[in-house]
Amino acid sequence: MTSFLPPAERIWWNEPVGRQELIWIGIALTWCLIMFAMMPIWHVYGKQNLSTEAYQTTPAAYGARVQEMIDKYTVREEAGIPVVHPPAGSDVYMLGRLWQWWPILELEKDKSYRFHLSSMDYQHGFSLQPVNINLQVVPGYEMVINMTPDQAGEYGVVCNEYCGIGHHTMVGKIYVEDK
Ligand code: CUA
C-alpha cells in the first residue's frame, strides 16, 4: 500500500488504523508530551534559559541611560572602549550597535545585577561565551535579566545574528572579578 495511489476503499476513513501507524502515532505523541514537559522543567533547572523581562524603549532613551552609567562608573579604557565598574547589585547596561557591544562591563563575583540589553539600530544576537547564554537584541525593546555571575574571569560577547559587513567584528567583553 502506498500513499501515492488513491485509497482502494473510497470510504477510507472508516477503515481500521494499521497497528504500525498506531505505534508511530503513540511514539510521536509521547515524544511531543515529553518535549512539552521539558519546557517548564528546563526553564527551572536548565542553565541557559533565562527569565527575561522586556520593556518598550527607544534607542535614544536607552542610549542615554547607558551613557549615564558610563559617565558615572568608567574606570579605564580598552582600545577606546570604556570599561565600567558599576556598584555591586545595581542596574548595569550594555547596548549593541553596528558593530560593537558597548561598553565593557566589570562585575563582581557572587553579586546580583539587573543586566539591561537593547539595540541602537538593527537586530543583534547577544552570545555570552564560554557559558553560551544567548539572547535576541532588538531595537525598541529593552531586555532585563537578573544575573549573579558565579565564576570569575573574562567573558566574551559575540554577535550571533547576522547584522551586515562588520558582523564578525562585533565582539564585546564582560569581566567578572573575584573580590
Ligand atoms: Cu551584530 Cu551581528
PDB file of C-alpha atoms and ligand atoms in Angstrom:
ATOM      1  CA  MET A   1       0.000   0.000   0.000  1.00  0.00           C
ATOM      2  CA  THR A   2       1.357   3.384  -0.853  1.00  0.00           C
ATOM      3  CA  SER A   3       0.151   6.868  -0.258  1.00  0.00           C
ATOM      4  CA  PHE A   4       0.926   7.765  -3.882  1.00  0.00           C
ATOM      5  CA  LEU A   5      -2.089   5.755  -5.020  1.00  0.00           C
ATOM      6  CA  PRO A   6      -5.695   6.624  -4.304  1.00  0.00           C
ATOM      7  CA  PRO A   7      -7.140   4.519  -1.475  1.00  0.00           C
ATOM      8  CA  ALA A   8      -8.648   1.192  -2.544  1.00  0.00           C
ATOM      9  CA  GLU A   9     -11.658   1.751  -0.360  1.00  0.00           C
ATOM     10  CA  ARG A  10     -13.359   5.006  -1.190  1.00  0.00           C
ATOM     11  CA  ILE A  11     -14.660   5.494   2.356  1.00  0.00           C
ATOM     12  CA  TRP A  12     -11.113   5.143   3.715  1.00  0.00           C
ATOM     13  CA  TRP A  13     -11.723   6.982   6.974  1.00  0.00           C
ATOM     14  CA  ASN A  14     -13.870   4.131   8.239  1.00  0.00           C
ATOM     15  CA  GLU A  15     -11.046   1.622   7.782  1.00  0.00           C
ATOM     16  CA  PRO A  16      -9.290   0.448  10.965  1.00  0.00           C
ATOM     17  CA  VAL A  17      -5.942   2.206  11.567  1.00  0.00           C
ATOM     18  CA  GLY A  18      -2.970  -0.080  10.977  1.00  0.00           C
ATOM     19  CA  ARG A  19      -1.011  -1.310  14.005  1.00  0.00           C
ATOM     20  CA  GLN A  20       2.269   0.191  12.777  1.00  0.00           C
ATOM     21  CA  GLU A  21       0.627   3.534  12.228  1.00  0.00           C
ATOM     22  CA  LEU A  22      -0.864   3.451  15.720  1.00  0.00           C
ATOM     23  CA  ILE A  23       2.571   2.698  17.163  1.00  0.00           C
ATOM     24  CA  TRP A  24       4.047   5.644  15.300  1.00  0.00           C
ATOM     25  CA  ILE A  25       1.288   7.962  16.450  1.00  0.00           C
ATOM     26  CA  GLY A  26       1.866   6.739  20.006  1.00  0.00           C
ATOM     27  CA  ILE A  27       5.620   7.317  19.832  1.00  0.00           C
ATOM     28  CA  ALA A  28       5.214  10.751  18.276  1.00  0.00           C
ATOM     29  CA  LEU A  29       2.585  11.815  20.804  1.00  0.00           C
ATOM     30  CA  THR A  30       4.668  10.566  23.731  1.00  0.00           C
ATOM     31  CA  TRP A  31       7.695  12.466  22.438  1.00  0.00           C
ATOM     32  CA  CYS A  32       5.600  15.631  21.998  1.00  0.00           C
ATOM     33  CA  LEU A  33       4.420  15.378  25.591  1.00  0.00           C
ATOM     34  CA  ILE A  34       7.989  14.800  26.862  1.00  0.00           C
ATOM     35  CA  MET A  35       9.205  17.880  24.968  1.00  0.00           C
ATOM     36  CA  PHE A  36       6.240  19.861  26.237  1.00  0.00           C
ATOM     37  CA  ALA A  37       7.049  18.918  29.832  1.00  0.00           C
ATOM     38  CA  MET A  38      10.733  19.738  29.240  1.00  0.00           C
ATOM     39  CA  MET A  39       9.919  23.404  28.549  1.00  0.00           C
ATOM     40  CA  PRO A  40       8.987  24.315  32.137  1.00  0.00           C
ATOM     41  CA  ILE A  41      11.455  21.791  33.627  1.00  0.00           C
ATOM     42  CA  TRP A  42      14.351  23.150  31.595  1.00  0.00           C
ATOM     43  CA  HIS A  43      13.328  26.675  32.423  1.00  0.00           C
ATOM     44  CA  VAL A  44      13.736  25.949  36.133  1.00  0.00           C
ATOM     45  CA  TYR A  45      16.652  23.504  36.104  1.00  0.00           C
ATOM     46  CA  GLY A  46      18.435  24.331  32.861  1.00  0.00           C
ATOM     47  CA  LYS A  47      21.437  26.596  32.757  1.00  0.00           C
ATOM     48  CA  GLN A  48      20.671  28.580  29.603  1.00  0.00           C
ATOM     49  CA  ASN A  49      17.032  29.518  29.529  1.00  0.00           C
ATOM     50  CA  LEU A  50      16.833  32.798  31.340  1.00  0.00           C
ATOM     51  CA  SER A  51      13.811  34.500  32.804  1.00  0.00           C
ATOM     52  CA  THR A  52      13.942  37.784  30.979  1.00  0.00           C
ATOM     53  CA  GLU A  53      11.761  40.823  31.309  1.00  0.00           C
ATOM     54  CA  ALA A  54      11.106  43.006  28.290  1.00  0.00           C
ATOM     55  CA  TYR A  55      10.114  46.647  28.166  1.00  0.00           C
ATOM     56  CA  GLN A  56       9.498  49.056  25.340  1.00  0.00           C
ATOM     57  CA  THR A  57      12.057  51.777  24.895  1.00  0.00           C
ATOM     58  CA  THR A  58      13.633  53.859  22.161  1.00  0.00           C
ATOM     59  CA  PRO A  59      17.260  53.823  21.056  1.00  0.00           C
ATOM     60  CA  ALA A  60      17.618  57.446  22.211  1.00  0.00           C
ATOM     61  CA  ALA A  61      16.176  56.819  25.686  1.00  0.00           C
ATOM     62  CA  TYR A  62      18.117  53.616  26.167  1.00  0.00           C
ATOM     63  CA  GLY A  63      21.355  55.153  24.865  1.00  0.00           C
ATOM     64  CA  ALA A  64      21.015  57.997  27.349  1.00  0.00           C
ATOM     65  CA  ARG A  65      20.809  55.595  30.292  1.00  0.00           C
ATOM     66  CA  VAL A  66      23.810  53.617  29.081  1.00  0.00           C
ATOM     67  CA  GLN A  67      25.755  56.863  28.769  1.00  0.00           C
ATOM     68  CA  GLU A  68      24.708  57.915  32.265  1.00  0.00           C
ATOM     69  CA  MET A  69      26.208  54.719  33.714  1.00  0.00           C
ATOM     70  CA  ILE A  70      29.363  55.159  31.625  1.00  0.00           C
ATOM     71  CA  ASP A  71      29.798  58.767  32.809  1.00  0.00           C
ATOM     72  CA  LYS A  72      29.473  57.720  36.440  1.00  0.00           C
ATOM     73  CA  TYR A  73      31.429  54.495  36.671  1.00  0.00           C
ATOM     74  CA  THR A  74      34.105  54.322  33.961  1.00  0.00           C
ATOM     75  CA  VAL A  75      37.364  53.117  35.500  1.00  0.00           C
ATOM     76  CA  ARG A  76      39.596  52.888  32.412  1.00  0.00           C
ATOM     77  CA  GLU A  77      39.549  52.392  28.667  1.00  0.00           C
ATOM     78  CA  GLU A  78      40.466  49.484  26.464  1.00  0.00           C
ATOM     79  CA  ALA A  79      41.090  50.329  22.811  1.00  0.00           C
ATOM     80  CA  GLY A  80      38.805  53.344  23.066  1.00  0.00           C
ATOM     81  CA  ILE A  81      36.011  51.437  24.765  1.00  0.00           C
ATOM     82  CA  PRO A  82      35.155  52.461  28.320  1.00  0.00           C
ATOM     83  CA  VAL A  83      35.448  49.800  30.995  1.00  0.00           C
ATOM     84  CA  VAL A  84      32.694  50.415  33.516  1.00  0.00           C
ATOM     85  CA  HIS A  85      32.595  49.132  37.074  1.00  0.00           C
ATOM     86  CA  PRO A  86      29.107  49.830  38.412  1.00  0.00           C
ATOM     87  CA  PRO A  87      28.355  49.225  42.097  1.00  0.00           C
ATOM     88  CA  ALA A  88      27.565  45.641  43.070  1.00  0.00           C
ATOM     89  CA  GLY A  89      23.871  44.929  42.984  1.00  0.00           C
ATOM     90  CA  SER A  90      22.995  47.780  40.644  1.00  0.00           C
ATOM     91  CA  ASP A  91      21.416  48.079  37.217  1.00  0.00           C
ATOM     92  CA  VAL A  92      24.019  47.562  34.514  1.00  0.00           C
ATOM     93  CA  TYR A  93      23.623  48.358  30.838  1.00  0.00           C
ATOM     94  CA  MET A  94      25.016  47.154  27.575  1.00  0.00           C
ATOM     95  CA  LEU A  95      23.980  48.108  24.074  1.00  0.00           C
ATOM     96  CA  GLY A  96      24.509  46.535  20.713  1.00  0.00           C
ATOM     97  CA  ARG A  97      25.023  48.570  17.546  1.00  0.00           C
ATOM     98  CA  LEU A  98      26.883  48.317  14.249  1.00  0.00           C
ATOM     99  CA  TRP A  99      29.346  46.778  15.183  1.00  0.00           C
ATOM    100  CA  GLN A 100      30.014  46.955  18.844  1.00  0.00           C
ATOM    101  CA  TRP A 101      28.907  45.801  22.263  1.00  0.00           C
ATOM    102  CA  TRP A 102      29.197  48.892  24.393  1.00  0.00           C
ATOM    103  CA  PRO A 103      30.667  49.385  26.986  1.00  0.00           C
ATOM    104  CA  ILE A 104      32.868  46.731  28.597  1.00  0.00           C
ATOM    105  CA  LEU A 105      31.434  45.791  31.983  1.00  0.00           C
ATOM    106  CA  GLU A 106      33.370  44.836  35.070  1.00  0.00           C
ATOM    107  CA  LEU A 107      31.214  42.964  37.565  1.00  0.00           C
ATOM    108  CA  GLU A 108      31.858  41.290  40.889  1.00  0.00           C
ATOM    109  CA  LYS A 109      31.539  37.602  41.519  1.00  0.00           C
ATOM    110  CA  ASP A 110      28.516  36.412  43.519  1.00  0.00           C
ATOM    111  CA  LYS A 111      26.840  39.813  43.353  1.00  0.00           C
ATOM    112  CA  SER A 112      23.452  40.181  41.705  1.00  0.00           C
ATOM    113  CA  TYR A 113      22.848  42.627  38.913  1.00  0.00           C
ATOM    114  CA  ARG A 114      19.974  43.698  36.777  1.00  0.00           C
ATOM    115  CA  PHE A 115      21.501  43.446  33.353  1.00  0.00           C
ATOM    116  CA  HIS A 116      19.838  45.572  30.643  1.00  0.00           C
ATOM    117  CA  LEU A 117      20.291  44.977  26.961  1.00  0.00           C
ATOM    118  CA  SER A 118      18.997  46.701  23.830  1.00  0.00           C
ATOM    119  CA  SER A 119      19.998  47.607  20.301  1.00  0.00           C
ATOM    120  CA  MET A 120      20.575  51.014  18.791  1.00  0.00           C
ATOM    121  CA  ASP A 121      19.861  50.041  15.195  1.00  0.00           C
ATOM    122  CA  TYR A 122      19.160  46.533  13.946  1.00  0.00           C
ATOM    123  CA  GLN A 123      18.696  43.101  15.388  1.00  0.00           C
ATOM    124  CA  HIS A 124      21.780  41.647  17.023  1.00  0.00           C
ATOM    125  CA  GLY A 125      22.381  38.419  18.881  1.00  0.00           C
ATOM    126  CA  PHE A 126      23.982  38.549  22.312  1.00  0.00           C
ATOM    127  CA  SER A 127      26.004  35.419  22.873  1.00  0.00           C
ATOM    128  CA  LEU A 128      27.990  35.170  26.084  1.00  0.00           C
ATOM    129  CA  GLN A 129      30.982  32.874  25.838  1.00  0.00           C
ATOM    130  CA  PRO A 130      32.103  30.417  27.053  1.00  0.00           C
ATOM    131  CA  VAL A 131      28.873  29.928  29.014  1.00  0.00           C
ATOM    132  CA  ASN A 132      26.757  30.010  25.843  1.00  0.00           C
ATOM    133  CA  ILE A 133      23.959  32.267  27.008  1.00  0.00           C
ATOM    134  CA  ASN A 134      22.078  33.623  24.002  1.00  0.00           C
ATOM    135  CA  LEU A 135      19.610  36.483  23.763  1.00  0.00           C
ATOM    136  CA  GLN A 136      17.999  38.352  20.919  1.00  0.00           C
ATOM    137  CA  VAL A 137      18.700  42.064  20.990  1.00  0.00           C
ATOM    138  CA  VAL A 138      16.105  44.152  19.219  1.00  0.00           C
ATOM    139  CA  PRO A 139      15.798  47.936  18.856  1.00  0.00           C
ATOM    140  CA  GLY A 140      12.813  49.406  20.664  1.00  0.00           C
ATOM    141  CA  TYR A 141      12.847  46.712  23.338  1.00  0.00           C
ATOM    142  CA  GLU A 142      14.872  46.558  26.473  1.00  0.00           C
ATOM    143  CA  MET A 143      15.620  43.173  27.925  1.00  0.00           C
ATOM    144  CA  VAL A 144      16.346  42.844  31.628  1.00  0.00           C
ATOM    145  CA  ILE A 145      17.977  39.778  33.110  1.00  0.00           C
ATOM    146  CA  ASN A 146      18.605  39.218  36.805  1.00  0.00           C
ATOM    147  CA  MET A 147      22.002  37.645  36.992  1.00  0.00           C
ATOM    148  CA  THR A 148      24.586  36.615  39.527  1.00  0.00           C
ATOM    149  CA  PRO A 149      27.931  35.764  37.950  1.00  0.00           C
ATOM    150  CA  ASP A 150      29.328  32.813  39.897  1.00  0.00           C
ATOM    151  CA  GLN A 151      32.661  32.387  38.160  1.00  0.00           C
ATOM    152  CA  ALA A 152      35.397  34.965  37.904  1.00  0.00           C
ATOM    153  CA  GLY A 153      37.088  35.522  34.590  1.00  0.00           C
ATOM    154  CA  GLU A 154      36.868  37.199  31.239  1.00  0.00           C
ATOM    155  CA  TYR A 155      33.739  36.560  29.213  1.00  0.00           C
ATOM    156  CA  GLY A 156      33.410  37.278  25.535  1.00  0.00           C
ATOM    157  CA  VAL A 157      30.288  38.629  23.883  1.00  0.00           C
ATOM    158  CA  VAL A 158      29.865  37.778  20.228  1.00  0.00           C
ATOM    159  CA  CYS A 159      27.082  38.740  17.877  1.00  0.00           C
ATOM    160  CA  ASN A 160      25.330  35.651  16.583  1.00  0.00           C
ATOM    161  CA  GLU A 161      22.710  37.371  14.441  1.00  0.00           C
ATOM    162  CA  TYR A 162      23.965  38.416  11.037  1.00  0.00           C
ATOM    163  CA  CYS A 163      23.954  42.242  11.003  1.00  0.00           C
ATOM    164  CA  GLY A 164      25.985  43.293   7.992  1.00  0.00           C
ATOM    165  CA  ILE A 165      29.512  43.646   6.746  1.00  0.00           C
ATOM    166  CA  GLY A 166      31.092  44.070  10.203  1.00  0.00           C
ATOM    167  CA  HIS A 167      29.070  41.339  11.930  1.00  0.00           C
ATOM    168  CA  HIS A 168      32.113  39.156  12.580  1.00  0.00           C
ATOM    169  CA  THR A 169      33.927  42.044  14.288  1.00  0.00           C
ATOM    170  CA  MET A 170      31.099  42.706  16.721  1.00  0.00           C
ATOM    171  CA  VAL A 171      32.691  41.423  19.897  1.00  0.00           C
ATOM    172  CA  GLY A 172      32.476  42.683  23.458  1.00  0.00           C
ATOM    173  CA  LYS A 173      33.652  41.782  26.899  1.00  0.00           C
ATOM    174  CA  ILE A 174      32.451  41.317  30.448  1.00  0.00           C
ATOM    175  CA  TYR A 175      34.920  40.898  33.290  1.00  0.00           C
ATOM    176  CA  VAL A 176      33.934  39.176  36.485  1.00  0.00           C
ATOM    177  CA  GLU A 177      36.203  39.938  39.398  1.00  0.00           C
ATOM    178  CA  ASP A 178      36.707  37.848  42.488  1.00  0.00           C
ATOM    179  CA  LYS A 179      36.731  40.350  45.324  1.00  0.00           C
TER     180      LYS A 179
HETATM  181 CU1  CUA B   1      25.503  42.398  15.399  1.00  0.00          CU
HETATM  182 CU2  CUA B   1      25.872  40.522  14.017  1.00  0.00          CU
END
